[in-house]
Short mmCIF file of C-alpha atoms in Angstrom, two decimals:
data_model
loop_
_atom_site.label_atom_id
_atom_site.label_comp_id
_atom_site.label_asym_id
_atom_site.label_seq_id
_atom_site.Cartn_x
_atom_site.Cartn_y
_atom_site.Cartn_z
CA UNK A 1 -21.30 0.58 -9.41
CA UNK A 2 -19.12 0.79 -6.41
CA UNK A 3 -18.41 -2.39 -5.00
CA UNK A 4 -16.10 -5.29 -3.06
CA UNK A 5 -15.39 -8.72 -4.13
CA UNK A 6 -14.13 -11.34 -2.14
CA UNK A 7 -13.99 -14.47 -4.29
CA UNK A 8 -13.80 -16.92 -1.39
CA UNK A 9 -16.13 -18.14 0.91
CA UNK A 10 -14.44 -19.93 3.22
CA UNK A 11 -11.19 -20.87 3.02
CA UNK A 12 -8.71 -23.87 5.31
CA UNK A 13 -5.33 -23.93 6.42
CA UNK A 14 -3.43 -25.61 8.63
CA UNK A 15 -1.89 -24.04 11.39
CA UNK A 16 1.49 -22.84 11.05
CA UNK A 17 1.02 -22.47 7.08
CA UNK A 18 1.06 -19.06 5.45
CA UNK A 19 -2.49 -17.09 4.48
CA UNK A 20 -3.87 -14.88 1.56
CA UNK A 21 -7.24 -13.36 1.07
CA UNK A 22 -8.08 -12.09 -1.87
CA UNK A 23 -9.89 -8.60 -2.48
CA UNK A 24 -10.97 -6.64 -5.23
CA UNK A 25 -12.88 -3.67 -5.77
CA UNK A 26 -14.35 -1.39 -8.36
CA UNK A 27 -14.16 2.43 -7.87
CA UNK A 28 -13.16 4.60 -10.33
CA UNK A 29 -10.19 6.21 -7.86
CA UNK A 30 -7.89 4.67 -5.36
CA UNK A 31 -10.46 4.35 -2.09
CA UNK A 32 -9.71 3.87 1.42
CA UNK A 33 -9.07 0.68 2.45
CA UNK A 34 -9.71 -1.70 5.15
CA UNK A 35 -10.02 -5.24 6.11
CA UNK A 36 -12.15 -6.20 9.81
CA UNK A 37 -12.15 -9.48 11.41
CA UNK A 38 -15.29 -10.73 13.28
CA UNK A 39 -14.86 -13.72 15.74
CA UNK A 40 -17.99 -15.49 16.10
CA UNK A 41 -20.81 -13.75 17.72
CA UNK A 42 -18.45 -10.93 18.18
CA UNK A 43 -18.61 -7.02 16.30
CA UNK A 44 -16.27 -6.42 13.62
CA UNK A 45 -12.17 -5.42 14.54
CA UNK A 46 -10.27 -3.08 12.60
CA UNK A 47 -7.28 -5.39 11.44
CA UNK A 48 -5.84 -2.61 9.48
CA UNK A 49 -6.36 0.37 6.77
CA UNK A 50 -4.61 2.37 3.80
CA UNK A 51 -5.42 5.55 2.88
CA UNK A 52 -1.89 6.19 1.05
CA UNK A 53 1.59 5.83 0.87
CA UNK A 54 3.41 2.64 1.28
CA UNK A 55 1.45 0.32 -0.43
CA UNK A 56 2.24 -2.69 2.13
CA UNK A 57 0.73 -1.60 5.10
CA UNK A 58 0.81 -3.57 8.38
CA UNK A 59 -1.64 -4.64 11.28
CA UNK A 60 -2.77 -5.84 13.98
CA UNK A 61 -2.35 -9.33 15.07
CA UNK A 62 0.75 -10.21 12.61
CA UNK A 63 -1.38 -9.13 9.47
CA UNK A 64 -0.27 -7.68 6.72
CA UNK A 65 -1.56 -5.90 3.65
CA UNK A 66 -0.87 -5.14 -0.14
CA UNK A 67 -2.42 -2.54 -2.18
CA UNK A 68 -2.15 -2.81 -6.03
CA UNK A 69 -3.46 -0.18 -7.62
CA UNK A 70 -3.37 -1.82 -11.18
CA UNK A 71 -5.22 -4.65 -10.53
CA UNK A 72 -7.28 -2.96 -8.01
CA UNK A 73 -6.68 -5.40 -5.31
CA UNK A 74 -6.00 -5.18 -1.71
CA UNK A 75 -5.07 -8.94 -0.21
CA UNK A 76 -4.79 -9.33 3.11
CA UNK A 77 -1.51 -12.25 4.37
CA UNK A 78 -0.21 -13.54 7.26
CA UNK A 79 2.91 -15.81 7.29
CA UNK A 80 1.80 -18.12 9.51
CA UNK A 81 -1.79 -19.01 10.85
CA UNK A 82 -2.60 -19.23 14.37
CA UNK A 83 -5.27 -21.24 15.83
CA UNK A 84 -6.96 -18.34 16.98
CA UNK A 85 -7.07 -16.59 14.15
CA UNK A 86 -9.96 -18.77 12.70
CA UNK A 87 -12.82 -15.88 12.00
CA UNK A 88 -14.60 -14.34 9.27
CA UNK A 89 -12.58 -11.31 7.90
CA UNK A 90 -14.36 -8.52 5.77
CA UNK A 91 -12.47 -6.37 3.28
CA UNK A 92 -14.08 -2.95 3.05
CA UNK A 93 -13.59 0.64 1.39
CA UNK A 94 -15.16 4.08 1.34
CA UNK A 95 -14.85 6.92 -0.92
CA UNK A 96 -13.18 9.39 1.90
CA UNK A 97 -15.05 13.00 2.64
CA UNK A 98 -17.42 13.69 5.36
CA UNK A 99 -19.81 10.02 5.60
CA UNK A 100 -17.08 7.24 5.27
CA UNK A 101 -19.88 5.33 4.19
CA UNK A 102 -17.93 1.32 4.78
CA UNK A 103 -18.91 -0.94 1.44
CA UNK A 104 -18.15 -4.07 2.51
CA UNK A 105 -16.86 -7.59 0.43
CA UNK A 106 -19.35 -10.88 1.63
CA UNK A 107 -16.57 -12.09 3.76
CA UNK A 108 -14.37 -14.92 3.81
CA UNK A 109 -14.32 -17.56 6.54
CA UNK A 110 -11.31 -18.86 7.75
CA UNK A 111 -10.76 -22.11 9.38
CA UNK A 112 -7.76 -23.18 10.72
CA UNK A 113 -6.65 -27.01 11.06
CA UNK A 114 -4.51 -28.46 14.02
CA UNK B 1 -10.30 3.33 24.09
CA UNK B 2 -13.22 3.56 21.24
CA UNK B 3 -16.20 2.20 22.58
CA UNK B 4 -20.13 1.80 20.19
CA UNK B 5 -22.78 -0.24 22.77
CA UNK B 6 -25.73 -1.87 21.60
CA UNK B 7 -28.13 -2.35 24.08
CA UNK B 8 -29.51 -5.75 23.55
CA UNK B 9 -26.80 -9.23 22.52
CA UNK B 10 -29.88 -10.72 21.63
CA UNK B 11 -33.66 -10.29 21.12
CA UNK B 12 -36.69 -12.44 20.10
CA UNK B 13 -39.71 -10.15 19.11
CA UNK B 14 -43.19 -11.36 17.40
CA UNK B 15 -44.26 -10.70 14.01
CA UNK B 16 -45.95 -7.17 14.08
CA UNK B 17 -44.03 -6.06 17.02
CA UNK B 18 -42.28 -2.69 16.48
CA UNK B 19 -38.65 -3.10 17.64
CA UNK B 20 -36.35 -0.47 18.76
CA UNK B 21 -32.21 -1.48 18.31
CA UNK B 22 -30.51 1.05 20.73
CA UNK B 23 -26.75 2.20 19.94
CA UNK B 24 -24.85 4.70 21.94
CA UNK B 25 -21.12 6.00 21.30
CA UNK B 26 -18.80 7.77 23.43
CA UNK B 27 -16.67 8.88 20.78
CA UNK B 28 -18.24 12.23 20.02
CA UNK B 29 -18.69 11.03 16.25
CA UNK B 30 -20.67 12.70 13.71
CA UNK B 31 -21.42 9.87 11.88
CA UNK B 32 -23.66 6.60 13.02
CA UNK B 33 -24.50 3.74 10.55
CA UNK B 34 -26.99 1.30 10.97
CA UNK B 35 -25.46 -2.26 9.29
CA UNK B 36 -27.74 -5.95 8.66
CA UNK B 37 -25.34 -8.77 8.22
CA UNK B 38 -26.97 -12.24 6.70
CA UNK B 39 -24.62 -15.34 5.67
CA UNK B 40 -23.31 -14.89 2.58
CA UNK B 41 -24.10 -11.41 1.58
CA UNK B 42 -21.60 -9.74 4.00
CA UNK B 43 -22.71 -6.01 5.75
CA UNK B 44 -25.06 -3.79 4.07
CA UNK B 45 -26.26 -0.33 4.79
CA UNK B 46 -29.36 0.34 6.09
CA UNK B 47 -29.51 4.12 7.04
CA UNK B 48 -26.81 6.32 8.26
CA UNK B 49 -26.58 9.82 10.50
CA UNK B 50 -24.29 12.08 9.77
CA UNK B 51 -25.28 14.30 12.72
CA UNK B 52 -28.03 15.35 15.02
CA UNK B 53 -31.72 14.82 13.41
CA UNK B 54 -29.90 14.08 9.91
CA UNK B 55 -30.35 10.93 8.28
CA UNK B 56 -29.79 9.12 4.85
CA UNK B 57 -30.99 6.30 3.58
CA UNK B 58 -28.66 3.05 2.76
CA UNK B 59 -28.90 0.08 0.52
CA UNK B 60 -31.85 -1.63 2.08
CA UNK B 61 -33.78 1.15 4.51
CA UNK B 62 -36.85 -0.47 3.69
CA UNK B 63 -38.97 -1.54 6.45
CA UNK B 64 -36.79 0.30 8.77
CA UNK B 65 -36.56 4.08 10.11
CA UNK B 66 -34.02 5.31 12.51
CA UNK B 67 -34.08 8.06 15.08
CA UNK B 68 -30.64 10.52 15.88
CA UNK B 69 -32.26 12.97 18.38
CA UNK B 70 -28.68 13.04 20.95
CA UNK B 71 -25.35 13.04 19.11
CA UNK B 72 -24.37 10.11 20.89
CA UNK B 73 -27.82 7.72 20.53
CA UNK B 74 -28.72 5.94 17.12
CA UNK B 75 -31.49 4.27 17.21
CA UNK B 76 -32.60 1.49 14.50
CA UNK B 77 -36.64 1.10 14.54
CA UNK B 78 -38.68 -1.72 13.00
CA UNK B 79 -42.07 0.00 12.74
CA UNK B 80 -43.51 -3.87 12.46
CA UNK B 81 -41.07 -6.42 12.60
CA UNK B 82 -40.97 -9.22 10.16
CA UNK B 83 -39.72 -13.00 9.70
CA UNK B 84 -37.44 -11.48 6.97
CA UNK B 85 -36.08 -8.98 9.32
CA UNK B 86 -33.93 -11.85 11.58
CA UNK B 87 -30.49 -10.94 11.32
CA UNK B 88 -27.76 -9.77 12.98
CA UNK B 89 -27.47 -5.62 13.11
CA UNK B 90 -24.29 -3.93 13.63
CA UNK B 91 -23.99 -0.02 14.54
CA UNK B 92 -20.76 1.51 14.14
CA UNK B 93 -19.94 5.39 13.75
CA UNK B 94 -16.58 7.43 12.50
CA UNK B 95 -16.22 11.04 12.90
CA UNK B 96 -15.83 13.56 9.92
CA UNK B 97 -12.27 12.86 9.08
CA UNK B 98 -11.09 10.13 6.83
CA UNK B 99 -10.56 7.27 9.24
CA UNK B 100 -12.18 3.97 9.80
CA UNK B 101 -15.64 2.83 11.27
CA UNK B 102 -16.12 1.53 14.85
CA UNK B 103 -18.26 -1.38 15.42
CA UNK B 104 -20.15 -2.45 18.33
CA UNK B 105 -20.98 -5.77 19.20
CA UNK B 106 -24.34 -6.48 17.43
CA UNK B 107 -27.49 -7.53 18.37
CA UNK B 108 -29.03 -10.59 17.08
CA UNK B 109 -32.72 -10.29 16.25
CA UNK B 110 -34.64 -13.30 15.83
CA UNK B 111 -38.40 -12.18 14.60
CA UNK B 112 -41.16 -15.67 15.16
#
């Protein structure tokens, strides 16, 4: 079955250090891509997307990207945390055609130190 | 700029009740989706429109129905709301080409 993994819950770092989340997914093609952000009580924020092409793909926010196709992963880094960017961030794919039906990961908090 | 309104931030309904979650898009999008989001198990589908009157079920559609009568207007129904059923709901829609979903802000429903 189609589906998103993201294998951590909640993750800290200090502010200033550099970030990864991790994402996998299972789909029998390359899908299209995304990762959202959702501050608290807030809707979810496109942070970025691939669809094809360069495989590092940048975003919003100083985000960044990488898709590997051969370990069907997608992790989303930023060099260097920022306070504000303390959130829950969802990774995310569809299949492409008419529906872009979203299957979303189970999130990953972030919390960032002082 | 994009915009996806949910009516209600935040509601508090009684056991039985039937609840209406109102969505509305300015976007001129085909499709609508209809998302419950609980701690640890992350957004999943609970119907989708992809047009006027049209309507598919998601993941978990059960105990829920949904109305599409204007192209803009989603509309999430809880025919008789339950404890279970407190969670926050997300609507978001997309039009026909391959691009990404737009969220609104959710609405969280707390059922007593």
């Amino acid at each position: 079955a189609q589906s998103v993994t993201q294998p951590d819950i909640h993750i800290t770092v200090s502010e200033g250090a550099s970030l990864e989340l991790r994402c996998n997914y299972s789909y029998g093609a390359t899908p299209y891509l995304f990762w959202y952000v959702q501050s608290p009580g807030q809707g979810l924020q496109l942070l970025l997307k691939y669809f094809s092409g360069d495989t590092l793909v940048q975003g919003i926010k100083g985000f960044e990207a990488e898709f590997k196709r051969s370990q069907s992963s997608f992790n989303l880094r930023k060099p260097s945390v920022h306070w504000s960017d303390a959130a829950e961030y969802f990774c995310a794919f569809h299949y492409g055609g008419a529906t872009n039906k979203l299957i979303f990961g189970t999130g990953t908090l972030l919390a960032v130190q002082p | 700029d994009v915009k996806v309104t949910q009516s209600s931030r935040y509601l508090v309904k009684r056991t039985g009740e039937k609840v209406f979650l109102e969505c509305v898009q300015d976007m001129d999008h085909e499709n609508m989706f209809w998302y419950r989001q609980d701690p640890g198990l992350g957004l999943r589908l609970i119907y989708f429109s992809y047009d006027v009157k049209m309507k598919e079920k998601g993941d978990i559609p059960e105990g829920y129905s949904v109305s599409r009568e204007k192209k803009e207007r989603f509309s999430l129904i809880l025919e008789s709301a339950s404890t279970n059923q407190t969670s926050m709901y997300l609507c978001a829609s997309s039009p026909y080409t391959n691009t990404e979903a737009f969220f609104g802000q959710g609405t969280r429903l707390t059922v007593v």
